[in-house]
Every structure is written in structure tokens, then in C-alpha cells.
Coordinates of C-alpha atoms in Angstrom, one line a residue:
X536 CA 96.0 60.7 89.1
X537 CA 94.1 63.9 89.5
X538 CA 95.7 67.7 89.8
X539 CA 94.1 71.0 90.7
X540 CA 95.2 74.3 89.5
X541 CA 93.5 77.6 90.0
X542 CA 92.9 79.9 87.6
X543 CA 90.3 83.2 86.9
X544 CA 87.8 84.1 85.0
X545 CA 85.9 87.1 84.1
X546 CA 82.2 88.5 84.0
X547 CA 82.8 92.2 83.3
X548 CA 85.1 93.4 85.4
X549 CA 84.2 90.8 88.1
X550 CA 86.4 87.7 88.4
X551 CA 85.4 84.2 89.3
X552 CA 87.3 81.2 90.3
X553 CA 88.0 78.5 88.3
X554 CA 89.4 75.9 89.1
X555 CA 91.6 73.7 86.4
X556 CA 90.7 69.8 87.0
X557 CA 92.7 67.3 85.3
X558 CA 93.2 63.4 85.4
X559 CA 94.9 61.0 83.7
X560 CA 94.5 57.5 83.4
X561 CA 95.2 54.4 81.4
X562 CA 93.0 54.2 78.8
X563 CA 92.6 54.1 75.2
X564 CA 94.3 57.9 74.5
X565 CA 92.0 60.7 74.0
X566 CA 91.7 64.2 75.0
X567 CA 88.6 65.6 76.7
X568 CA 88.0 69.2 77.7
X569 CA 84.9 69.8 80.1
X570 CA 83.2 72.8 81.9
X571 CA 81.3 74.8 79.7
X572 CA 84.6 76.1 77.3
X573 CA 83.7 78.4 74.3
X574 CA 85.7 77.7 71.0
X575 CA 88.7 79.6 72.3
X576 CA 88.8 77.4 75.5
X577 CA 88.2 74.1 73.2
X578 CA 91.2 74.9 71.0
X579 CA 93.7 74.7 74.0
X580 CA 94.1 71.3 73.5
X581 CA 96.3 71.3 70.4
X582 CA 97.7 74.8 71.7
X583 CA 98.9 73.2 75.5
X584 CA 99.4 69.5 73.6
X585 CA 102.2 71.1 70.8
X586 CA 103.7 73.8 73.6
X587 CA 104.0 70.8 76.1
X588 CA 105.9 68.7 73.5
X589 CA 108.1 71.5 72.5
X590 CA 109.5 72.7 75.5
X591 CA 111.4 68.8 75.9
X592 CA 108.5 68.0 78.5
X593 CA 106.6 64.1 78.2
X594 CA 102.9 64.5 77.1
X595 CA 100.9 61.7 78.2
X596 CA 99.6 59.4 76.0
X597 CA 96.8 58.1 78.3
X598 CA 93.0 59.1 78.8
X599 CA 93.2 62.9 79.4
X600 CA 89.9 64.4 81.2
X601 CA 89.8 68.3 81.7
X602 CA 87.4 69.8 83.8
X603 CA 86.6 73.7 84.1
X604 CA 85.1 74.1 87.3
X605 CA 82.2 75.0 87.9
X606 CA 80.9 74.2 84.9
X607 CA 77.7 76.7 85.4
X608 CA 80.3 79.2 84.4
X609 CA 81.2 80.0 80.7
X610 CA 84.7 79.8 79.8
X611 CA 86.0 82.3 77.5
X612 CA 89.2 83.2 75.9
X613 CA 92.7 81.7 75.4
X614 CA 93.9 82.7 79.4
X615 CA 93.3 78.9 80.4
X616 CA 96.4 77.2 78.1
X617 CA 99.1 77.8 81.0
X618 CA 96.7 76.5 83.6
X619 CA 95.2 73.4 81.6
X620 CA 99.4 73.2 80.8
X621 CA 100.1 72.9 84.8
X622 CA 97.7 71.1 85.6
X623 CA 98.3 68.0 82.9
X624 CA 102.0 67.6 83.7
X625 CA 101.4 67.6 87.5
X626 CA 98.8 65.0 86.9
X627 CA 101.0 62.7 85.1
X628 CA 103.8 63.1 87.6
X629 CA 106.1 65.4 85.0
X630 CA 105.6 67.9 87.5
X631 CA 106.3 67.5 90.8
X632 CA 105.2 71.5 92.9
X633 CA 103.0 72.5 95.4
X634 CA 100.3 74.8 93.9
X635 CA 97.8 75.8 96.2
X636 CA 96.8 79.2 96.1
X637 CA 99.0 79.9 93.1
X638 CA 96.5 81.4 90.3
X639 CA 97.4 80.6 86.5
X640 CA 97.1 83.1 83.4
X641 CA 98.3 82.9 79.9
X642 CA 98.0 81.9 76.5
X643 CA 100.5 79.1 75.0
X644 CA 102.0 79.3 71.5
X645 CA 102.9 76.0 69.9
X646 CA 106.7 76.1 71.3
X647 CA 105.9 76.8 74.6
X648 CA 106.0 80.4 74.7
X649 CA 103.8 82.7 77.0
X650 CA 101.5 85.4 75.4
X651 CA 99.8 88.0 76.9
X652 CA 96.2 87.7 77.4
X653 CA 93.2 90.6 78.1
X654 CA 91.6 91.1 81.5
X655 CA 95.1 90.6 83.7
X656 CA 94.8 93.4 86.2
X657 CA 91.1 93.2 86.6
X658 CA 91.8 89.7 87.3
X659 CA 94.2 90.0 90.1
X660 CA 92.5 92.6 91.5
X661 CA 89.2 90.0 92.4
X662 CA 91.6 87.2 92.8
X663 CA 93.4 89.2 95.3
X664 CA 90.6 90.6 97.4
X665 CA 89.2 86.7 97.6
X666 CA 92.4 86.1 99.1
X667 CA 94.8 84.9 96.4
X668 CA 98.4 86.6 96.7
X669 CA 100.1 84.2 94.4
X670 CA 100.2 84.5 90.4
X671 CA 101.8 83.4 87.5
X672 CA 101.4 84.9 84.2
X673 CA 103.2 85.9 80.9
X674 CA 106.0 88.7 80.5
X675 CA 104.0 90.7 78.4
X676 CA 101.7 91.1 81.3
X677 CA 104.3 92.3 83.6
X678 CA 103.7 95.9 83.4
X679 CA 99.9 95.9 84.3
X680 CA 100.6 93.2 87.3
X681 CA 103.6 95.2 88.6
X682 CA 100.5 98.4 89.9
X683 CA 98.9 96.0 92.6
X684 CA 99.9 95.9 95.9
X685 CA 99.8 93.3 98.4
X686 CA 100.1 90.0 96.1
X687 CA 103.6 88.2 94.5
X688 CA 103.1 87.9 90.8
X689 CA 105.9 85.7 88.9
X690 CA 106.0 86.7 85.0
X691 CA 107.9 84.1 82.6
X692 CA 108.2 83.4 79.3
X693 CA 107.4 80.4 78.5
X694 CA 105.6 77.4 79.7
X695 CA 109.6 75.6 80.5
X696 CA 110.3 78.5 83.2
X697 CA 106.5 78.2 84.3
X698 CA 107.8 74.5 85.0
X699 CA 111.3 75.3 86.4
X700 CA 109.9 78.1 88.8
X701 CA 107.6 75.4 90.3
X702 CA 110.4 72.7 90.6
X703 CA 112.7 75.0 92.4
X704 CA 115.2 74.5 89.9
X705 CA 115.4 78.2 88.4
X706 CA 113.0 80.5 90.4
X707 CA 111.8 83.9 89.1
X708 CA 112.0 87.0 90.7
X709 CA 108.8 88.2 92.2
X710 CA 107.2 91.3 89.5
X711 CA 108.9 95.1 91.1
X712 CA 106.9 97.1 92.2
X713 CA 105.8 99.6 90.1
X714 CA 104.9 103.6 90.7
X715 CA 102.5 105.6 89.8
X716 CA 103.0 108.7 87.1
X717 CA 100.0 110.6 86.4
X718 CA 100.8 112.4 82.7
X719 CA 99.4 115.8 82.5
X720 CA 98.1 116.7 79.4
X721 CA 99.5 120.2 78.7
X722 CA 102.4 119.2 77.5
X723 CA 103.2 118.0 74.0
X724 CA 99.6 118.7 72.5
X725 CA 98.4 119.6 69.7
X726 CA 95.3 121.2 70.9
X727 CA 95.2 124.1 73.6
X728 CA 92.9 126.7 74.4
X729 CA 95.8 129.3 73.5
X730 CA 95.5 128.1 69.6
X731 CA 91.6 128.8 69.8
X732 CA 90.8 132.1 68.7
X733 CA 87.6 134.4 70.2
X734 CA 84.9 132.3 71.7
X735 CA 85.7 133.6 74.8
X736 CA 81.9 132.5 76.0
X737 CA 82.3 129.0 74.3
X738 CA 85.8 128.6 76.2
X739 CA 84.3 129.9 79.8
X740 CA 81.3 127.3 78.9
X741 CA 84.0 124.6 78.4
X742 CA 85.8 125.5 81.7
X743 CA 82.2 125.6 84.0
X744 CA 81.9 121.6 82.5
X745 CA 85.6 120.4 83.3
X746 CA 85.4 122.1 86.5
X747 CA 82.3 120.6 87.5
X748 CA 81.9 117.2 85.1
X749 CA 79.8 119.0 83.6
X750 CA 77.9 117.3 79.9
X751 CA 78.5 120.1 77.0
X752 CA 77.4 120.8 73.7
X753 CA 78.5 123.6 71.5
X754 CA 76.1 124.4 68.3
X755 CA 77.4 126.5 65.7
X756 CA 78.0 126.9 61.8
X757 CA 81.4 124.6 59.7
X758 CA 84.3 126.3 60.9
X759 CA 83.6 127.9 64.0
X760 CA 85.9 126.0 66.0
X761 CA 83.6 123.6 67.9
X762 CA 85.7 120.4 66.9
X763 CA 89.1 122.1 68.4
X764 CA 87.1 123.5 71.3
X765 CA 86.5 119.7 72.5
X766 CA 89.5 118.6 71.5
X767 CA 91.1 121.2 73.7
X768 CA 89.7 119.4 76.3
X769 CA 92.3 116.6 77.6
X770 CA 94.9 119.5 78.3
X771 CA 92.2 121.1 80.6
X772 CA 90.9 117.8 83.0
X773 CA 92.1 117.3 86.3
X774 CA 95.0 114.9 86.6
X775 CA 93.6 111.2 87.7
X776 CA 94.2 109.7 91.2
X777 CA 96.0 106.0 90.9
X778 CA 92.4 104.6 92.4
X779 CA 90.9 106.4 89.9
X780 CA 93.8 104.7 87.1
X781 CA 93.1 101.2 88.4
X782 CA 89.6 101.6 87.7
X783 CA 90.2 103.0 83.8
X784 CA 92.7 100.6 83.4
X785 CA 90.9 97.7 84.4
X786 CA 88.0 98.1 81.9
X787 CA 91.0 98.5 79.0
X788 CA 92.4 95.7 80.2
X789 CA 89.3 93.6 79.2
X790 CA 89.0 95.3 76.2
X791 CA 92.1 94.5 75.2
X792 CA 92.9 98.6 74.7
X793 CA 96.2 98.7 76.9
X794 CA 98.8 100.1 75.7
X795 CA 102.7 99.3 76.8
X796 CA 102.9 101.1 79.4
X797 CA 100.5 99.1 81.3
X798 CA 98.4 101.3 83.0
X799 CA 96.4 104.2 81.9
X800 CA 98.3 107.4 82.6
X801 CA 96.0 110.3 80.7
X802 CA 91.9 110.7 81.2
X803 CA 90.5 108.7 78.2
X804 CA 89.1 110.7 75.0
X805 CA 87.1 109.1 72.8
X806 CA 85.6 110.1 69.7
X807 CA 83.9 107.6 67.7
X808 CA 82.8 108.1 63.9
X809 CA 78.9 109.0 63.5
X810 CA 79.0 105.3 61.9
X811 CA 79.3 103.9 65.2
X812 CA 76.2 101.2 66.1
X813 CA 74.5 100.9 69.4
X814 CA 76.3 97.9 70.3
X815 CA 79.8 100.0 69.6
X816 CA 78.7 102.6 72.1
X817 CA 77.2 100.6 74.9
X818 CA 79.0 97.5 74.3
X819 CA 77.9 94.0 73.8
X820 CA 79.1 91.2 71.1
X821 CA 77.4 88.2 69.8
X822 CA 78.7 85.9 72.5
X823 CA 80.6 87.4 74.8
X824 CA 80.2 90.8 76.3
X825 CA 82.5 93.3 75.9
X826 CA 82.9 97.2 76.8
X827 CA 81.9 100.0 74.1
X828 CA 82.9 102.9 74.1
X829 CA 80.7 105.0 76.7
X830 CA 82.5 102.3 79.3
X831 CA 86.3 103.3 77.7
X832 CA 85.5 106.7 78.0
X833 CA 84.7 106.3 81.7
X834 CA 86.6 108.6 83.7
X835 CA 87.3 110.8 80.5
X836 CA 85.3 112.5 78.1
X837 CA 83.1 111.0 75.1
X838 CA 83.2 113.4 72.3
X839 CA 80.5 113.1 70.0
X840 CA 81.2 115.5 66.5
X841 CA 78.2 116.1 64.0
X842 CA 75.7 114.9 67.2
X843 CA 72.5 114.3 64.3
X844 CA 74.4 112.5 62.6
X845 CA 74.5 109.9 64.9
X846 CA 71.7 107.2 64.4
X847 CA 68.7 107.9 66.7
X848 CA 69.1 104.4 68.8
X849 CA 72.3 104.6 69.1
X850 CA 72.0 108.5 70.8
X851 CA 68.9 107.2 73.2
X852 CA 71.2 104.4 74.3
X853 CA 73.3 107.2 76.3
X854 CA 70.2 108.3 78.4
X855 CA 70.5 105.9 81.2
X856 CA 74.3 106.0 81.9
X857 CA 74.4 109.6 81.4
X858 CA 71.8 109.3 84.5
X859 CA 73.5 106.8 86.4
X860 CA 77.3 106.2 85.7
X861 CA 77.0 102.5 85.0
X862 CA 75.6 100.9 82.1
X863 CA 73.7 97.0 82.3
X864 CA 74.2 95.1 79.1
X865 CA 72.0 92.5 78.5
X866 CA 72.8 89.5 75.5
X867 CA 72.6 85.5 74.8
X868 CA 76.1 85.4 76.7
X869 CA 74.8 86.7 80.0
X870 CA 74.3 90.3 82.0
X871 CA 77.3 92.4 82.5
X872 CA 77.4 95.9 84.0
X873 CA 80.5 98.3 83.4
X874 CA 81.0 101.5 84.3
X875 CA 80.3 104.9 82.6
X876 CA 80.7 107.7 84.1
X877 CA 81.8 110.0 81.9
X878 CA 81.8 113.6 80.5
X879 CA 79.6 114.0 77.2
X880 CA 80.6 116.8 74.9
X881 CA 79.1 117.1 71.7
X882 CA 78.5 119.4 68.7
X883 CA 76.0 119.8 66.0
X884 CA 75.2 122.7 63.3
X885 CA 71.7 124.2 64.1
X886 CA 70.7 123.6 60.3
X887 CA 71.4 120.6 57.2
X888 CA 73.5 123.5 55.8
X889 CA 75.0 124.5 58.7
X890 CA 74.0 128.6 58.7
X891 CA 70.7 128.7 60.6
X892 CA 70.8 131.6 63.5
X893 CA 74.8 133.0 61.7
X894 CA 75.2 136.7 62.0
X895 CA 78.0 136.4 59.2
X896 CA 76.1 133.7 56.7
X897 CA 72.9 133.2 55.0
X898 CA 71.0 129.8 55.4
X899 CA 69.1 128.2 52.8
X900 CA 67.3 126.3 54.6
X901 CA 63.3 125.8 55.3
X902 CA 61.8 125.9 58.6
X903 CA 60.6 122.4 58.2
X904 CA 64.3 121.8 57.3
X905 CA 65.4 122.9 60.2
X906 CA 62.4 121.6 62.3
X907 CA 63.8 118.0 60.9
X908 CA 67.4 118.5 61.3
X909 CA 66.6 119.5 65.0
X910 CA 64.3 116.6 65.6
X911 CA 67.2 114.3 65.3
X912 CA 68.2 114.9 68.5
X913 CA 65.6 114.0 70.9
X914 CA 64.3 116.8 74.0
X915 CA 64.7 114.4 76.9
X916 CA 68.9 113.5 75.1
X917 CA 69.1 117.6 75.3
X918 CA 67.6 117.8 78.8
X919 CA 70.6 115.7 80.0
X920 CA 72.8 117.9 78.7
X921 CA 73.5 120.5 81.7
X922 CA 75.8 123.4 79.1
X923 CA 74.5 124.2 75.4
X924 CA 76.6 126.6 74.0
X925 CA 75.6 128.8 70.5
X926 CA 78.7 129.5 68.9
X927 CA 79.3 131.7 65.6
X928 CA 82.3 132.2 63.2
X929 CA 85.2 134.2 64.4
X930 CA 86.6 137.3 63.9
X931 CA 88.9 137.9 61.0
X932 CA 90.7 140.6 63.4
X933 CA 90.2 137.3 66.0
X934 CA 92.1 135.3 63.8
X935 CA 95.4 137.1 62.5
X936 CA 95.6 138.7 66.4
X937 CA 98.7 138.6 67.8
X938 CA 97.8 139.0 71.3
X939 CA 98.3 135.8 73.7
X940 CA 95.2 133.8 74.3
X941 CA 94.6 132.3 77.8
X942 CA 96.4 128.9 77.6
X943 CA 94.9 125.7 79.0
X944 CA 97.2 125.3 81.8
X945 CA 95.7 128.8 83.4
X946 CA 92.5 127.0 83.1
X947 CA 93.4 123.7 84.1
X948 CA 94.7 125.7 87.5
X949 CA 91.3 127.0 88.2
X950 CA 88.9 124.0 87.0
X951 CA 91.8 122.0 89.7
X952 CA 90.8 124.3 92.2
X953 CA 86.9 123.8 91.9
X954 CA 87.9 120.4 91.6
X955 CA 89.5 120.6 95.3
X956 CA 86.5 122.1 96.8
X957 CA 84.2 119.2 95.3
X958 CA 86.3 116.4 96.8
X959 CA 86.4 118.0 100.3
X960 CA 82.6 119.1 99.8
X961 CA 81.7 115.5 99.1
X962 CA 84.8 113.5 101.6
X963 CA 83.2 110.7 102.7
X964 CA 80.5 109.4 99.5
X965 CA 80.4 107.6 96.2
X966 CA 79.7 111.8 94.7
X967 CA 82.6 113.2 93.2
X968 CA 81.6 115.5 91.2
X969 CA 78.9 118.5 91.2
X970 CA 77.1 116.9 88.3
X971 CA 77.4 113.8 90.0
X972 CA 74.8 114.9 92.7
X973 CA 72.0 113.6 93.9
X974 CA 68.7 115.4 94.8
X975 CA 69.6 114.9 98.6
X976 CA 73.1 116.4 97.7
X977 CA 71.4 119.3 95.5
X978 CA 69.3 120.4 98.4
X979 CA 72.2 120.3 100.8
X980 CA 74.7 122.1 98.9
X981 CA 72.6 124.1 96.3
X982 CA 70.8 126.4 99.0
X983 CA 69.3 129.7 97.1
X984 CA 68.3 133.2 98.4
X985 CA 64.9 134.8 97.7
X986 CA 66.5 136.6 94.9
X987 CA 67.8 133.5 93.1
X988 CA 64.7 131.6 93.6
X989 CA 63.2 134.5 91.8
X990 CA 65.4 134.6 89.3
X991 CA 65.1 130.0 88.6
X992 CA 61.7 130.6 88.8
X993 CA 61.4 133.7 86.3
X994 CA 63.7 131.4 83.8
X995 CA 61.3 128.4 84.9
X996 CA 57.9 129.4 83.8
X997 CA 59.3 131.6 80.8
X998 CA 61.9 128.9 79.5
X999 CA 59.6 126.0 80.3
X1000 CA 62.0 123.9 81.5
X1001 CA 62.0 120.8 83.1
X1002 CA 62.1 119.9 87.0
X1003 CA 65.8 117.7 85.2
X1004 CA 66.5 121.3 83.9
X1005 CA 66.3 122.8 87.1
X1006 CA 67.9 120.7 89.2
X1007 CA 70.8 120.8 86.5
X1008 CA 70.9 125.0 86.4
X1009 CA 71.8 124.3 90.2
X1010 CA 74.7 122.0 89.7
X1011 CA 76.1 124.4 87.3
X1012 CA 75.6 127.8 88.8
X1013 CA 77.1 125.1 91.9
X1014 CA 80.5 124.7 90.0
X1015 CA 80.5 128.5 88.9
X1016 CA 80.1 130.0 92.7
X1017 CA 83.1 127.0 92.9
X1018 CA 85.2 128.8 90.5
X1019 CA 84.6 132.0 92.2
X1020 CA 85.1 130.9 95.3
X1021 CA 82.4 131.9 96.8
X1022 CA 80.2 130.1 99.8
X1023 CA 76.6 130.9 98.4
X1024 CA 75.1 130.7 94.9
X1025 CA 74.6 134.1 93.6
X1026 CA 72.2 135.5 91.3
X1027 CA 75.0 136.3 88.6
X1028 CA 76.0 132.5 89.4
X1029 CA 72.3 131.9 88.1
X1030 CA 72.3 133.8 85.5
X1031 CA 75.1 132.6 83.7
X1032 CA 74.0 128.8 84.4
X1033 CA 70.5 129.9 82.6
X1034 CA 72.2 131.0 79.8
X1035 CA 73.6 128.0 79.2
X1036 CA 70.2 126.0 79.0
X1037 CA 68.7 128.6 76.2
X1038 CA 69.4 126.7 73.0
X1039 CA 66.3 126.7 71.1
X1040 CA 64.2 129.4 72.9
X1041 CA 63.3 132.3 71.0
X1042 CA 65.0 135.5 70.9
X1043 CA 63.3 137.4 73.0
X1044 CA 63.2 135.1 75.9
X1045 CA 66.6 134.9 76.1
X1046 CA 68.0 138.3 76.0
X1047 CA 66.6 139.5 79.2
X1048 CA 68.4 136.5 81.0
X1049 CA 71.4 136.0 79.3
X1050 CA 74.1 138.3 81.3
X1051 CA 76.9 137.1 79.4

């Protein structure tokens, strides 16, 4: 007798159908499992064969075939037990259930017990907009399952509820629905703006780049503050929509990065050691393909500390999503794209010892020192980089001050409302952001009076800066008429973005531009 049972797998966020063949016959007994499985897949059989035994159910001692279909598709990971499970016992006549349209999940321990698997809610997701409104899968999963709309999902424990349920002999309650809490980050942190003390620029620099997903890099000597400056960051972003959730939580899912409460509440911050490979950042794996950490940090910011550090492949690896949002990975186990659109923010010294350019220390080192250090990080990495910041040590008076600093929910406030305007600015497209624009968006929005396309040019010829450079100054002097609330870019709204893009220029250049 043959049995179907449906099941789903996944190619990056993307789910395909699978459907979970299996007959048995008389025969000498054997076990066969077909359909392209990888090792994962091909260990079910002792996994579903021990579970099936230990929850008082028959196994068949026949001719067991197993087909994953189709069989162009590679199977991967442990989510195909329950189904494989199902699918045996109806075929021997154990089970007796109508399962059309049901889709199977989970992962069987040897006495029958459910555990979760990865990839849940991105799975249900696809399955559901194919048309699938039925699902079964472990408890653990519950949380995740119970933040999608429109579909039944049925979460037991083990593989003998899995089998009851179906019977009709001890049904399970349909998942609840679950709602929706965005967590703001001001509360209950350890980093705020209030605790940084002076850089007043460095903290208007870091407000212009939340307000208007702006990339930022602050360069400074040890100790400045540059490391709690971006850290301070999570307790200024905006708070995230529950589209926007899904979408985080769905590429965590895969990863396996969820945490209990089953959907991700708080914009993601990542900050991976300078140790971290190219394959860590992008993502990738030996067989299957997996997100790094540019794709975890989508929605969020990606924090890079001690940016030279950092080896030189990995760091021109970040060029093309910082471009386009998405990132294509490319290995043996096929082509997966994931999302990654995120907000860089890095920092660097501007020397090896860490001095260079310091009104209040001495540097050691050589110019070809310094030439080297500096070379680490390449022009066109820079030139995606809309806000560089110079930064120096603070204050002693700065320090032991008792007067308030501005805290980060004041600035949240303001970056939300710049936030507003974008959203209405851009109702209706895929653009979200101000950095997010397009050159038909830039034109549209980033209109300039003769003044201020005296003043871009001026900064043009004499900075030489790039037409990327240029059409970045717009976006940002974009978000800063944003914050002011004005219609029309002004020259002061110029200047201050130009001031921002002077990191490395010479002295003299800079002075006459730089307002601040």
C-alpha cells in the first residue's frame, strides 16, 4: 500500500513542497530512503524506526520504500522524521486519517518525542501563500507558528498525539493566536546616549544615520568613546513594524538564532569579532547554505569595532549588499539569496597606535605607518559609507560633569519623527528609507537651489569626490532638512552633510566647509 504526506522544505527563505512517499510491501524486510536526502535525512530511519516502536505503535516488518519527492530537490535537515513517521504507519494500515493538505514538521527522538526543528515560520509562511492552511508540528515550535494568520497549526508532543489527533481519538487544540509586542529599547539598557559624555558632534552624526538608515563610521584615538557611541545605538532605532518582525524572524528561524519567545521583538545588533571569515559575514557552509551575519543583522545594525582589523576579503564582501540590500550566495549546495539590508556602523583608530590627528596625544607613528594602516580599508568600502565621523578624547571637565546629557529616548523621538516623514514620502514603494534611494528617488526628492548646487559643487571639485559621494551628501543633507522639518534642502543642510564626508582630506580643505 502507498501513502502520501506533505511536508516543506527550504532554499533560503523560500519553501518547496515535498511530498513524503511511502510503500510497503511484502518482501524480504529492508528499509529504503529515496529523493536526494543528505546525511541528516538518511538517519531518519533509525530515528522514525525506534520513535515508532516506542510509542506502543506496530512497525512493519515488510519491504519499506521512502520516496522524497521531487527528487531534483536536496533534502536537508532532521524536519522530515514526523512526516516519513505519518506517512509509514498510514501505509501499513496503523493509521487510519485523512491527510490531504495537512503539512508535516518535526524531528523524532527515539521515544517518540517531538523536537523543534529550524526554518518553522519561514516554512509556513511559503506553505501558506501556496495554499496550505493545515500544519502539524512540535511544541517547541508553538511560539513562532502562533504569529501567522490565516492557517490552523496543531503543536503536539510526541509522535503518539501526532497519531491520536489524526484518528480523532484525542484532538489538539488549534495553536492561539498570538500578538504582536514591539520592545523598545530604552528601557533596561546598559548603553544610552545620557552615559556618553561630550561628543556632542559624534552623537548629532549618530542621530542623522538612525534617522535616515544612514552607514556610519566614527575614527578616533582608544578611549574616546566610539565603541559605546555604537552601542548606544539599539536604544535610538525606530521600533519595528510586525511585517517588518516576520521578515527578521524568518531569516533567524533558519539560522537556528530564535530565541523563546518566538519572534524577534528588538532591531538585531550584531557585532562580530575581527576574526570573523568571509563565509561568517556573508554566509555560506560547506553543503548547505546558511545566513551570516550581514543577513542576521538585516533590519538592524552591523557593528564592525577595530574596522582594519578586519581581513580585507572579508570587508570587500560587504560592497554589494551595502549597495543592494540582498546578498546572492553562491556554493556546491546551490544559489541562495537572503536579505541584507542593514545599517553599517563601524570604527577604526586613524593610526597602528591609535594617536594620529589627537589634539591631546602624540603619535609615534610614520607616515608610511599610517599610509599602511589606512590602506586597509579600501576607498570604494569608504565611499559606501555616507557619515565618517573624527572623534577625539573627551574632556576631563566632560567627564566628572554633573550636568544631564541628552538621553536616547529625546533622540529616538526626533529620529521617529524623520522616520514618519520617510514612510509617507515613499507610501507606495519597495524605498523605505532616505539611504535606501534610488537615483530616480534622489532626483525627485533631493531638489537643490542655485546656492546649494554651488555649495555640492564647491565641496565637489575641491574634495574630489565621487558621483557615489554625491549622490550620498544628498541623502544625508535629505534626512537632516527631515529632522528639521523643513520642505527644501538648505545650504546649512549641505554643509553639515559635507562635513561628514571629510575624513582624510587635508586641513585646509576642510575648515572652510565644515560649519559644525
Amino acid at each position: 500500500m502507498i501513502a502520501k504526506v506533505q511536508s516543506y522544505a527550504l532554499s533560503g527563505l523560500e519553501g518547496v513542497s515535498v511530498t513524503v512517499e511511502a510503500d510497503v510491501s511484502k518482501g524480504i524486510p529492508s528499509y529504503d530512503l529515496v529523493g536526494l536526502p543528505d546525511a541528516a535525512v538518511k538517519e531518519s530511519k533509525e530515528r522514525v524506526r525506534s520513535a515508532i516502536k516506542n510509542s506502543a505503535l506496530e512497525f512493519p516488518m515488510h519491504k519499506i520504500t521512502v520516496n522524497l519527492a521531487p527528487a531534483y530537490v536536496k533534502k536537508e535537515g532532521s524536519a522530515f522524521d514526523l512526516p516519513v513517521a505519518v506517512s509509514i504507519l498510514l501505509a501499513y494500515g496503523v493509521l487510519e486519517a485523512n491527510v490531504e493538505g495537512i503539512i508535516f514538521l518535526g524531528e523524532l527522538a527515539l521515544n517518540g518525542d517531538l523536537r523543534p526543528v529550524t526554518g518553522v515560520l519561514p516554512s509556513i509562511i511559503s506553505a501558506r501563500d501556496k495554499g496550505f492552511k493545515k500544519f502539524v508540528i512540535p511544541k517547541d515550535n508553538e511560539k513562532e507558528a502562533g504569529f501567522i494568520c490565516g492557517v490552523e497549526t496543531y503543536a503536539a508532543k510526541n509522535l503518539k498525539e501526532v497519531v491520536n489527533h489524526l484518528s480523532g481519538h484525542a484532538p489538539i487544540t488549534p495553536v492561539p493566536a498570538s500578538s504582536f509586542q514591539s520592545e523598545s529599547a530604552n528601557t533596561g539598557r546598559a548603553y544610552d546616549l545620557a552615559f556618553v559624555k561630550g561628543q556632542e558632534i559624534a552623537k548629532r552624526a549618530l542621530e542623522v544615520a538612525v534617522a535616515g538608515g544612514h552607514n556610519v563610521l566614527f575614527v578616533g584615538p582608544p578611549g574616546s568613546g566610539k565603541t559605546m557611541l555604537a552601542r548606544s545605538i539599539p536604544s535610538v532605532l525606530p521600533d519595528m513594524s510586525f511585517d517588518e518582525a516576520l521578515e527578521i524572524t524568518k531569516i533567524h528561524s533558519v539560522a537556528g538564532t530564535l530565541g523563546q519567545e518566538g519572534i524577534v521583538t528588538e532591531r538585531p545588533f550584531r557585532s562580530p569579532h575581527h576574526t570573523a571569515t568571509t563565509v561568517s559575514l556573508c554566509g555560506g557552509g560547506n553543503k548547505s547554505v546558511h545566513p551570516g551575519e550581514i543577513s542576521l543583522a538585516h533590519g538592524g545594525v552591523l557593528f564592525l569595532d577595530e574596522l582594519p582589523e578586519y581581513k580585507r576579503s572579508a570587508l570587500e564582501a560587504l560592497r554589494q549588499p551595502l549597495e543592494d540590500g540582498v546578498i546572492t550566495i553562491s556554493r556546491s549546495g546551490g544559489t541562495v539569496t537572503y536579505p541584507a539590508s542593514f545599517m553599517l556602523c563601524a570604527s577604526m583608530n586613524p593610526c597602528p597606535c591609535g594617536n594620529y590627528g589627537s589634539k591631546k596625544r602624540r603619535c609615534s607613528c610614520t607616515p608610511n605607518d599610517i599610509r599602511r594602516y589606512k590602506a586597509r580599508v579600501s576607498g570604494p568600502l569608504l565611499d559606501r559609507i555616507d557619515i565618517q565621523v573624527e572623534v577625539d578624547g573627551v574632556e576631563y571637565d566632560d567627564l566628572v560633569s554633573q550636568e544631564k546629557s541628552e538621553t536616547s529616548a529625546s533622540v529616538k523621538e526626533r529620529a521617529d519623527r524623520a522616520r514618519t516623514i520617510q514612510r509617507e514620502r515613499f507610501a507606495g514603494s519597495m524605498v523605505k528609507t532616505n539611504a535606501e534611494m534610488g537615483e530616480k528617488e534622489t532626483h525627485a526628492y533631493c531638489q537643490l537651489s542655485e546656492e546649494c548646487e554651488g555649495v555640492l559643487r564647491e565641496a565637489f571639485e575641491r574634495l574630489h569626490l565621487s558621483a557615489r559621494a554625491r549622490s550620498r551628501i544628498l541623502k544625508v543633507a535629505r534626512t537632516i532638512a527631515d529632522l528639521e522639518l523643513s520642505e527644501d534642502i538648505q545650504p546649512d543642510h549641505l554643509y553639515e552633510a559635507i562635513s561628514y564626508r571629510t575624513y582624510g582630506a587635508e586641513d585646509e580643505e576642510i575648515r572652510p566647509l565644515n560649519k559644525l
